[in-house]
Amino acid sequence: MKVLHFIPNFADINESVGLQYKIALIKAMAESAEVHLLCADYPGIDMGSVHVHKFSLLKNLFGRWHSSFKKFLADIRPDVVHIHACWNIYAYYLQRCCEKYRIPTIITFDRQLEAWHSSGHYCLCNFLKSVIYQRYIVSHAKVLHAVCDNEICSISDYVGYPMLLCKILGIRSEHAETLHINGSNGDIGNVEYDVYVSKQNKNIRSIVLIDIFNEIYEKSISPLSDRLIGMYQMIVDSNPFWLMSSEDCCAEDILLYAGATENIAGLQLSDNQRRILSMLDDKAWRRILLHSYNQGILEFVFSGIEKYNLSQPFSQEQIGGIFCLLENKSQRLTNIRNTSKIKTDSSLSDLERDIMIKIMTILYGIKHRIEIKRKDMLDLYLSLKYNNFDEIQLYNKVHETGILKDTARLFQIMKERYGLSEGFMFIEPINDSKTEKLRKMFFKSNIQ
């Protein structure tokens, strides 16, 4: 585990009685993980085996795209970034860079969202901070870390605007769900799901409670360090696609194709595919299998592993038992109005009707940002490859419903990622600019 702690004003931490625990915490964490510390003003104290790095305030404030942050992340490549700030513009810059490199972030506020902080000098300073970058920091972090019970309330109620303005804008905070994590799955703490509902959008965020002020009175700070490292691992496990490389995605495609293919004799690996599979380490296997589990294709991936006689360190039971802290709360598509006519169309057989519904559901779900999984794509792949359907009837039906070109673009992606040959398609695939746009939609949905 490689962790980066970002504390822009580390000298202030060293001088604060209430925040000095961070020094002991980071030093203890370095005993069981590779820990890096990034700050602007390092006072030169002993940090043990922690790798300390400094950044220039002036360079990153006016530099082009804050190149030093990007270069630093590209060199270090941490598994997770822990930001100990929320009203600091450099935290905003770093978080934007983390999103570029697909590195999950966790934010510790240290009570900085309490009313006496957020409302102080609001009209002069905090309003501009909130509009420009502070609300972005709060809403885009993968996890928000609360240090006490009272802070959960301040985080849940915080939207960055005064109460009267929230009523005018129609913004409100709703408490959606509380999940208690017990000792069987890590003893991390409590997870609060906080749903922000407004007239324009809906954001779902996770708040984790690890009570710092109770932990630091113990004889050793190691239990607190272990709980945080456990939380880091769960964040990484719950976002496997964020950390998957192009080789990981290619390996998943190879195994999925093999698992879904009935003709074992026809399975042959190219030299490049054999190289990719041979280079997978334990971390890569963990990412691939967790993503396969989340996408509903784990059984097929394991079938591909068996067909190629590959060795990897996890069983299906182990992958299924790994607890994902950030469950996918996006809306799952169950039915769409556009398919009602297809379901009652007597001119279609059950097979053609099923294929039409699958195509329309995938296209509708992707375009309207409703959750589509790789299992949905795989079901369409299997229906097209292993069934005898009326190609002319399906062609006429997709043309009639106005999704002819979109279906052709979908087939192009299935050709690239699922190995579906044109002999099993009833439309010639199209590869144009809108196909690239569709690829990006799939990528944002954590499918491709």
Short mmCIF file of C-alpha atoms in Angstrom, two decimals:
data_model
loop_
_atom_site.label_atom_id
_atom_site.label_comp_id
_atom_site.label_asym_id
_atom_site.label_seq_id
_atom_site.Cartn_x
_atom_site.Cartn_y
_atom_site.Cartn_z
CA MET A 1 0.00 0.00 0.00
CA LYS A 2 1.42 3.37 -1.08
CA VAL A 3 -0.19 6.35 0.68
CA LEU A 4 0.34 10.06 0.10
CA HIS A 5 -0.59 12.49 2.89
CA PHE A 6 -1.10 16.07 1.77
CA ILE A 7 -0.77 18.65 4.56
CA PRO A 8 -0.11 22.06 2.96
CA ASN A 9 0.73 23.82 6.25
CA PHE A 10 2.65 21.17 8.15
CA ALA A 11 4.35 23.70 10.45
CA ASP A 12 0.93 24.65 11.82
CA ILE A 13 0.23 20.97 12.55
CA ASN A 14 3.49 20.71 14.44
CA GLU A 15 2.58 23.72 16.60
CA SER A 16 -1.05 22.72 17.26
CA VAL A 17 -1.75 20.72 20.42
CA GLY A 18 -4.96 19.27 18.99
CA LEU A 19 -3.43 18.19 15.67
CA GLN A 20 0.00 16.91 16.68
CA TYR A 21 -1.41 13.39 16.66
CA LYS A 22 -1.01 13.47 12.86
CA ILE A 23 2.77 13.36 13.20
CA ALA A 24 2.70 10.22 15.34
CA LEU A 25 -0.02 8.73 13.14
CA ILE A 26 1.90 9.19 9.89
CA LYS A 27 5.10 7.84 11.45
CA ALA A 28 3.26 4.76 12.75
CA MET A 29 1.62 4.23 9.37
CA ALA A 30 5.05 4.18 7.70
CA GLU A 31 5.87 0.99 9.61
CA SER A 32 3.30 -1.03 7.65
CA ALA A 33 2.97 0.91 4.38
CA GLU A 34 4.97 3.13 2.05
CA VAL A 35 4.03 6.62 3.23
CA HIS A 36 4.79 9.91 1.49
CA LEU A 37 4.16 13.37 2.94
CA LEU A 38 3.69 16.40 0.69
CA CYS A 39 3.77 19.85 2.32
CA ALA A 40 4.88 23.40 1.64
CA ASP A 41 6.65 24.18 4.91
CA TYR A 42 8.41 21.20 6.44
CA PRO A 43 9.90 22.25 9.83
CA GLY A 44 12.64 19.61 9.73
CA ILE A 45 11.38 17.32 12.50
CA ASP A 46 12.12 13.59 12.57
CA MET A 47 9.48 11.68 10.58
CA GLY A 48 11.10 8.23 10.72
CA SER A 49 10.76 6.30 7.47
CA VAL A 50 8.23 8.71 5.95
CA HIS A 51 9.25 10.12 2.56
CA VAL A 52 8.90 13.90 2.90
CA HIS A 53 8.43 16.11 -0.18
CA LYS A 54 8.01 19.86 -0.48
CA PHE A 55 6.14 21.86 -3.11
CA SER A 56 6.34 25.52 -4.04
CA LEU A 57 3.30 27.62 -3.16
CA LEU A 58 4.08 30.25 -5.75
CA LYS A 59 4.84 27.82 -8.56
CA ASN A 60 1.65 25.81 -8.05
CA LEU A 61 -0.50 28.89 -7.68
CA PHE A 62 0.52 30.50 -10.98
CA GLY A 63 2.18 27.59 -12.80
CA ARG A 64 0.67 26.25 -15.99
CA TRP A 65 -1.79 23.49 -15.01
CA HIS A 66 0.18 23.06 -11.77
CA SER A 67 2.72 20.85 -13.48
CA SER A 68 4.67 20.01 -10.32
CA PHE A 69 1.64 18.27 -8.76
CA LYS A 70 1.09 16.28 -11.93
CA LYS A 71 4.75 15.32 -12.22
CA PHE A 72 4.86 14.36 -8.55
CA LEU A 73 1.81 12.06 -8.83
CA ALA A 74 3.16 10.55 -12.04
CA ASP A 75 6.45 9.72 -10.30
CA ILE A 76 5.02 8.46 -7.00
CA ARG A 77 1.78 6.81 -8.26
CA PRO A 78 0.18 6.39 -4.80
CA ASP A 79 -2.71 3.99 -4.27
CA VAL A 80 -4.63 6.61 -2.32
CA VAL A 81 -4.16 10.29 -1.43
CA HIS A 82 -5.20 11.52 2.02
CA ILE A 83 -5.81 15.28 1.99
CA HIS A 84 -5.78 16.99 5.39
CA ALA A 85 -7.40 20.27 4.28
CA CYS A 86 -10.65 21.55 2.86
CA TRP A 87 -10.40 25.36 2.63
CA ASN A 88 -7.03 25.31 0.89
CA ILE A 89 -6.86 26.00 -2.83
CA TYR A 90 -3.82 23.73 -3.21
CA ALA A 91 -5.95 20.83 -1.97
CA TYR A 92 -8.29 21.62 -4.86
CA TYR A 93 -5.43 21.64 -7.36
CA LEU A 94 -4.09 18.32 -6.05
CA GLN A 95 -7.50 16.70 -6.12
CA ARG A 96 -8.01 17.71 -9.74
CA CYS A 97 -4.64 16.14 -10.55
CA CYS A 98 -5.61 12.97 -8.68
CA GLU A 99 -8.72 12.69 -10.83
CA LYS A 100 -6.56 12.97 -13.93
CA TYR A 101 -4.45 10.02 -12.79
CA ARG A 102 -7.50 8.14 -11.39
CA ILE A 103 -6.21 8.10 -7.81
CA PRO A 104 -8.91 7.97 -5.09
CA THR A 105 -8.83 10.70 -2.45
CA ILE A 106 -9.97 10.88 1.16
CA ILE A 107 -10.52 14.18 2.97
CA THR A 108 -10.01 14.81 6.70
CA PHE A 109 -11.60 18.12 7.69
CA ASP A 110 -10.47 18.38 11.34
CA ARG A 111 -13.68 20.25 12.26
CA GLN A 112 -13.13 22.89 9.56
CA LEU A 113 -16.75 22.63 8.40
CA GLU A 114 -18.18 23.63 11.75
CA ALA A 115 -20.36 26.76 11.79
CA TRP A 116 -17.74 28.94 13.44
CA HIS A 117 -15.33 28.21 10.55
CA SER A 118 -17.62 28.18 7.53
CA SER A 119 -19.72 31.20 8.58
CA GLY A 120 -16.79 33.35 9.68
CA HIS A 121 -16.01 36.10 7.14
CA TYR A 122 -18.52 34.39 4.85
CA CYS A 123 -19.43 37.39 2.68
CA LEU A 124 -15.81 38.53 2.35
CA CYS A 125 -13.93 35.29 1.87
CA ASN A 126 -15.63 31.94 2.48
CA PHE A 127 -18.39 32.47 -0.08
CA LEU A 128 -15.83 32.88 -2.88
CA LYS A 129 -13.82 29.89 -1.63
CA SER A 130 -16.95 27.76 -1.50
CA VAL A 131 -18.09 28.71 -5.01
CA ILE A 132 -14.66 28.41 -6.64
CA TYR A 133 -13.19 25.26 -5.11
CA GLN A 134 -14.30 24.22 -1.60
CA ARG A 135 -17.62 22.59 -2.56
CA TYR A 136 -15.78 20.77 -5.34
CA ILE A 137 -13.35 19.30 -2.81
CA VAL A 138 -16.19 18.10 -0.58
CA SER A 139 -18.28 16.58 -3.38
CA HIS A 140 -15.53 14.89 -5.43
CA ALA A 141 -13.60 13.06 -2.73
CA LYS A 142 -14.19 9.32 -2.64
CA VAL A 143 -14.57 9.34 1.15
CA LEU A 144 -15.00 12.05 3.77
CA HIS A 145 -13.34 11.27 7.11
CA ALA A 146 -15.07 12.47 10.27
CA VAL A 147 -12.95 12.61 13.42
CA CYS A 148 -15.85 12.62 15.89
CA ASP A 149 -19.63 12.12 16.09
CA ASN A 150 -20.38 15.84 15.99
CA GLU A 151 -18.44 16.28 12.76
CA ILE A 152 -20.71 13.84 10.94
CA CYS A 153 -23.59 16.27 11.50
CA SER A 154 -21.58 19.25 10.25
CA ILE A 155 -20.50 17.36 7.12
CA SER A 156 -24.02 16.07 6.43
CA ASP A 157 -25.55 19.53 6.80
CA TYR A 158 -22.88 21.37 4.86
CA VAL A 159 -23.67 22.51 1.32
CA GLY A 160 -21.50 25.61 1.23
CA TYR A 161 -24.30 28.19 1.32
CA PRO A 162 -26.32 29.87 4.10
CA MET A 163 -29.62 28.25 5.04
CA LEU A 164 -31.75 30.99 3.45
CA LEU A 165 -29.85 30.73 0.15
CA CYS A 166 -30.23 26.93 0.22
CA LYS A 167 -34.00 27.32 0.46
CA ILE A 168 -34.03 29.74 -2.45
CA LEU A 169 -31.89 27.43 -4.62
CA GLY A 170 -33.83 24.34 -3.59
CA ILE A 171 -30.78 22.60 -2.12
CA ARG A 172 -31.25 20.30 0.83
CA SER A 173 -29.34 17.55 2.60
CA GLU A 174 -30.93 14.17 3.21
CA HIS A 175 -29.56 11.39 5.36
CA ALA A 176 -29.98 8.22 3.32
CA GLU A 177 -28.40 5.24 5.05
CA THR A 178 -26.14 4.23 7.92
CA LEU A 179 -23.91 1.17 7.63
CA HIS A 180 -22.15 -0.28 10.67
CA ILE A 181 -18.90 -2.09 9.90
CA ASN A 182 -18.14 -4.71 12.52
CA GLY A 183 -15.04 -6.71 13.33
CA SER A 184 -15.75 -9.39 10.72
CA ASN A 185 -15.14 -6.98 7.88
CA GLY A 186 -12.46 -4.70 9.19
CA ASP A 187 -13.80 -2.83 12.23
CA ILE A 188 -13.33 0.41 10.36
CA GLY A 189 -16.14 2.46 11.89
CA ASN A 190 -19.48 3.82 10.75
CA VAL A 191 -20.35 4.79 7.21
CA GLU A 192 -22.90 7.53 6.61
CA TYR A 193 -24.37 7.97 3.15
CA ASP A 194 -25.21 11.61 2.60
CA VAL A 195 -27.40 12.50 -0.38
CA TYR A 196 -27.42 16.04 -1.72
CA VAL A 197 -30.57 16.78 -3.67
CA SER A 198 -30.99 19.97 -5.68
CA LYS A 199 -32.93 21.17 -8.69
CA GLN A 200 -30.01 20.40 -10.97
CA ASN A 201 -28.22 17.30 -9.71
CA LYS A 202 -27.81 14.61 -7.09
CA ASN A 203 -24.53 13.68 -5.43
CA ILE A 204 -24.02 10.63 -3.23
CA ARG A 205 -21.08 10.72 -0.85
CA SER A 206 -19.70 8.50 1.89
CA ILE A 207 -18.66 9.65 5.33
CA VAL A 208 -16.50 7.39 7.47
CA LEU A 209 -16.26 7.92 11.20
CA ILE A 210 -12.96 7.04 12.86
CA ASP A 211 -12.94 8.83 16.20
CA ILE A 212 -9.45 10.29 16.50
CA PHE A 213 -9.97 11.80 19.93
CA ASN A 214 -10.86 8.47 21.50
CA GLU A 215 -8.06 6.59 19.77
CA ILE A 216 -5.20 8.87 20.78
CA TYR A 217 -5.73 8.18 24.47
CA GLU A 218 -4.72 4.55 23.99
CA LYS A 219 -1.22 3.37 24.88
CA SER A 220 -0.28 3.05 21.21
CA ILE A 221 -1.38 4.86 18.10
CA SER A 222 -0.89 1.70 16.03
CA PRO A 223 -4.59 0.64 16.24
CA LEU A 224 -5.61 3.98 14.72
CA SER A 225 -2.99 3.58 11.99
CA ASP A 226 -4.22 0.05 11.24
CA ARG A 227 -7.83 1.21 10.98
CA LEU A 228 -6.93 3.97 8.54
CA ILE A 229 -4.82 1.62 6.41
CA GLY A 230 -7.74 -0.81 6.41
CA MET A 231 -9.99 2.00 5.21
CA TYR A 232 -7.49 2.88 2.45
CA GLN A 233 -7.53 -0.72 1.23
CA MET A 234 -11.33 -0.78 1.20
CA ILE A 235 -11.40 2.46 -0.80
CA VAL A 236 -9.02 0.95 -3.35
CA ASP A 237 -11.02 -2.31 -3.47
CA SER A 238 -14.30 -0.48 -3.94
CA ASN A 239 -12.93 1.48 -6.92
CA PRO A 240 -11.04 -1.20 -8.88
CA PHE A 241 -11.74 0.34 -12.28
CA TRP A 242 -10.12 3.61 -11.18
CA LEU A 243 -6.79 1.84 -10.79
CA MET A 244 -7.03 -0.64 -13.68
CA SER A 245 -4.38 -0.11 -16.34
CA SER A 246 -4.93 -0.71 -20.05
CA GLU A 247 -3.20 -4.09 -19.59
CA ASP A 248 -5.65 -4.98 -16.80
CA CYS A 249 -8.62 -4.12 -19.02
CA CYS A 250 -7.13 -6.13 -21.88
CA ALA A 251 -6.57 -9.12 -19.57
CA GLU A 252 -10.18 -8.96 -18.38
CA ASP A 253 -11.37 -8.90 -22.00
CA ILE A 254 -9.22 -11.94 -22.85
CA LEU A 255 -10.51 -13.96 -19.89
CA LEU A 256 -14.13 -12.87 -20.45
CA TYR A 257 -14.00 -13.91 -24.10
CA ALA A 258 -12.51 -17.28 -23.17
CA GLY A 259 -15.07 -17.84 -20.43
CA ALA A 260 -17.98 -17.04 -22.76
CA THR A 261 -16.66 -19.19 -25.64
CA GLU A 262 -18.02 -22.72 -25.88
CA ASN A 263 -15.42 -23.97 -28.38
CA ILE A 264 -12.34 -24.51 -26.20
CA ALA A 265 -10.30 -25.84 -29.11
CA GLY A 266 -10.57 -22.50 -30.88
CA LEU A 267 -8.99 -20.53 -28.04
CA GLN A 268 -5.50 -19.37 -28.91
CA LEU A 269 -3.44 -16.64 -27.31
CA SER A 270 -1.27 -14.29 -29.31
CA ASP A 271 2.22 -13.48 -28.09
CA ASN A 272 1.06 -10.09 -26.83
CA GLN A 273 -1.93 -11.58 -24.97
CA ARG A 274 0.29 -14.24 -23.41
CA ARG A 275 2.71 -11.52 -22.30
CA ILE A 276 -0.08 -9.46 -20.72
CA LEU A 277 -1.45 -12.41 -18.74
CA SER A 278 2.01 -13.48 -17.58
CA MET A 279 2.82 -10.01 -16.22
CA LEU A 280 -0.20 -9.78 -13.88
CA ASP A 281 0.82 -9.50 -10.23
CA ASP A 282 -1.34 -10.01 -7.13
CA LYS A 283 -2.55 -6.39 -7.12
CA ALA A 284 -3.55 -6.59 -10.79
CA TRP A 285 -5.44 -9.84 -10.22
CA ARG A 286 -7.23 -8.27 -7.26
CA ARG A 287 -8.32 -5.28 -9.36
CA ILE A 288 -9.48 -7.44 -12.27
CA LEU A 289 -11.43 -9.91 -10.16
CA LEU A 290 -13.05 -7.23 -8.02
CA HIS A 291 -14.13 -5.32 -11.11
CA SER A 292 -15.44 -8.55 -12.62
CA TYR A 293 -17.38 -9.21 -9.42
CA ASN A 294 -18.89 -5.71 -9.43
CA GLN A 295 -19.83 -6.05 -13.10
CA GLY A 296 -21.44 -9.48 -12.68
CA ILE A 297 -18.98 -11.38 -14.91
CA LEU A 298 -16.79 -13.03 -12.27
CA GLU A 299 -18.01 -16.53 -13.14
CA PHE A 300 -17.02 -16.10 -16.79
CA VAL A 301 -13.62 -14.63 -15.89
CA PHE A 302 -12.86 -17.58 -13.62
CA SER A 303 -13.97 -19.90 -16.39
CA GLY A 304 -11.45 -18.20 -18.69
CA ILE A 305 -8.73 -18.61 -16.05
CA GLU A 306 -9.46 -22.34 -15.90
CA LYS A 307 -9.48 -22.73 -19.69
CA TYR A 308 -6.07 -21.07 -19.99
CA ASN A 309 -4.81 -22.96 -16.92
CA LEU A 310 -3.61 -19.75 -15.23
CA SER A 311 -2.66 -19.38 -11.58
CA GLN A 312 -3.84 -16.45 -9.44
CA PRO A 313 -4.02 -15.97 -5.66
CA PHE A 314 -7.79 -15.57 -5.12
CA SER A 315 -10.83 -17.84 -5.10
CA GLN A 316 -14.37 -16.84 -6.03
CA GLU A 317 -15.37 -17.00 -2.37
CA GLN A 318 -12.55 -14.65 -1.35
CA ILE A 319 -13.46 -12.08 -3.98
CA GLY A 320 -17.14 -12.29 -3.10
CA GLY A 321 -16.30 -11.85 0.58
CA ILE A 322 -14.26 -8.68 0.18
CA PHE A 323 -16.40 -5.88 1.54
CA CYS A 324 -16.73 -2.86 -0.74
CA LEU A 325 -16.95 0.34 1.28
CA LEU A 326 -18.31 2.48 -1.54
CA GLU A 327 -21.19 0.46 -2.89
CA ASN A 328 -22.47 1.58 -6.25
CA LYS A 329 -25.57 3.59 -5.41
CA SER A 330 -26.38 4.69 -8.95
CA GLN A 331 -29.84 3.98 -10.24
CA ARG A 332 -30.24 0.53 -11.75
CA LEU A 333 -32.23 0.37 -14.96
CA THR A 334 -35.14 -2.06 -14.71
CA ASN A 335 -37.56 -0.87 -17.38
CA ILE A 336 -37.85 1.86 -20.01
CA ARG A 337 -40.89 3.19 -21.79
CA ASN A 338 -39.35 2.75 -25.26
CA THR A 339 -39.46 -1.04 -24.91
CA SER A 340 -43.20 -1.23 -24.22
CA LYS A 341 -44.06 -1.34 -27.94
CA ILE A 342 -41.39 -3.98 -28.55
CA LYS A 343 -42.75 -6.19 -25.76
CA THR A 344 -46.20 -6.18 -27.35
CA ASP A 345 -45.00 -6.46 -30.96
CA SER A 346 -46.50 -9.71 -32.28
CA SER A 347 -44.33 -9.60 -35.43
CA LEU A 348 -41.25 -10.48 -33.36
CA SER A 349 -40.41 -13.86 -31.95
CA ASP A 350 -39.30 -14.20 -28.35
CA LEU A 351 -35.62 -14.29 -29.39
CA GLU A 352 -35.72 -11.17 -31.59
CA ARG A 353 -37.80 -9.34 -28.98
CA ASP A 354 -35.23 -10.20 -26.30
CA ILE A 355 -32.33 -8.95 -28.45
CA MET A 356 -34.15 -5.71 -29.24
CA ILE A 357 -34.91 -5.05 -25.58
CA LYS A 358 -31.26 -5.67 -24.61
CA ILE A 359 -29.96 -3.29 -27.29
CA MET A 360 -32.44 -0.55 -26.41
CA THR A 361 -31.82 -0.95 -22.68
CA ILE A 362 -28.04 -0.61 -23.06
CA LEU A 363 -28.24 2.43 -25.32
CA TYR A 364 -30.85 4.14 -23.17
CA GLY A 365 -28.99 3.41 -19.93
CA ILE A 366 -25.64 4.68 -21.18
CA LYS A 367 -27.03 7.89 -22.67
CA HIS A 368 -29.10 8.72 -19.58
CA ARG A 369 -26.35 7.77 -17.11
CA ILE A 370 -28.35 4.91 -15.63
CA GLU A 371 -26.23 2.00 -14.48
CA ILE A 372 -25.29 -0.57 -17.11
CA LYS A 373 -22.92 -3.42 -16.25
CA ARG A 374 -20.65 -5.59 -18.36
CA LYS A 375 -23.07 -8.44 -17.62
CA ASP A 376 -25.67 -6.62 -19.75
CA MET A 377 -23.20 -6.40 -22.63
CA LEU A 378 -22.24 -10.04 -22.17
CA ASP A 379 -25.89 -11.15 -22.28
CA LEU A 380 -26.30 -9.36 -25.61
CA TYR A 381 -23.07 -10.93 -26.87
CA LEU A 382 -24.24 -14.44 -25.98
CA SER A 383 -27.68 -13.84 -27.54
CA LEU A 384 -26.12 -12.72 -30.81
CA LYS A 385 -23.43 -15.39 -31.00
CA TYR A 386 -25.25 -18.56 -29.96
CA ASN A 387 -28.74 -18.08 -31.39
CA ASN A 388 -30.27 -18.22 -34.85
CA PHE A 389 -32.22 -14.98 -35.29
CA ASP A 390 -33.86 -13.29 -38.26
CA GLU A 391 -31.28 -10.67 -39.33
CA ILE A 392 -33.58 -8.90 -41.78
CA GLN A 393 -36.36 -8.59 -39.24
CA LEU A 394 -34.02 -7.19 -36.59
CA TYR A 395 -32.47 -4.77 -39.10
CA ASN A 396 -35.89 -3.44 -40.08
CA LYS A 397 -36.95 -3.14 -36.44
CA VAL A 398 -33.91 -1.12 -35.29
CA HIS A 399 -34.34 1.07 -38.38
CA GLU A 400 -38.00 1.58 -37.49
CA THR A 401 -37.19 2.56 -33.89
CA GLY A 402 -34.51 5.07 -35.01
CA ILE A 403 -31.50 3.40 -33.38
CA LEU A 404 -29.89 1.94 -36.50
CA LYS A 405 -26.62 3.91 -36.36
CA ASP A 406 -26.38 3.75 -32.57
CA THR A 407 -26.72 -0.03 -32.76
CA ALA A 408 -23.97 -0.14 -35.41
CA ARG A 409 -21.72 1.89 -33.10
CA LEU A 410 -22.55 -0.44 -30.21
CA PHE A 411 -21.56 -3.41 -32.39
CA GLN A 412 -18.23 -1.72 -33.17
CA ILE A 413 -17.47 -1.58 -29.43
CA MET A 414 -18.56 -5.20 -28.99
CA LYS A 415 -16.23 -6.13 -31.84
CA GLU A 416 -13.30 -4.39 -30.13
CA ARG A 417 -13.90 -5.39 -26.52
CA TYR A 418 -15.84 -8.66 -26.71
CA GLY A 419 -14.47 -10.25 -29.88
CA LEU A 420 -17.85 -10.33 -31.62
CA SER A 421 -17.20 -10.94 -35.30
CA GLU A 422 -19.27 -9.34 -38.06
CA GLY A 423 -20.76 -12.70 -38.99
CA PHE A 424 -22.89 -12.54 -35.83
CA MET A 425 -24.07 -8.94 -36.44
CA PHE A 426 -27.14 -7.94 -38.43
CA ILE A 427 -25.69 -4.45 -39.08
CA GLU A 428 -22.25 -3.49 -40.33
CA PRO A 429 -20.43 -1.74 -37.43
CA ILE A 430 -19.63 1.98 -37.67
CA ASN A 431 -16.47 3.58 -36.30
CA ASP A 432 -16.87 7.36 -36.34
CA SER A 433 -16.69 10.30 -33.94
CA LYS A 434 -19.97 9.32 -32.28
CA THR A 435 -18.58 5.83 -31.71
CA GLU A 436 -15.70 7.44 -29.82
CA LYS A 437 -18.22 9.41 -27.78
CA LEU A 438 -20.02 6.16 -26.95
CA ARG A 439 -16.71 4.60 -25.88
CA LYS A 440 -16.19 7.46 -23.45
CA MET A 441 -19.68 6.92 -22.04
CA PHE A 442 -18.87 3.26 -21.39
CA PHE A 443 -15.55 4.26 -19.83
CA LYS A 444 -17.24 6.73 -17.48
CA SER A 445 -19.65 3.97 -16.47
CA ASN A 446 -16.63 1.87 -15.37
CA ILE A 447 -17.47 -0.76 -17.99
CA GLN A 448 -14.65 -0.32 -20.53
#
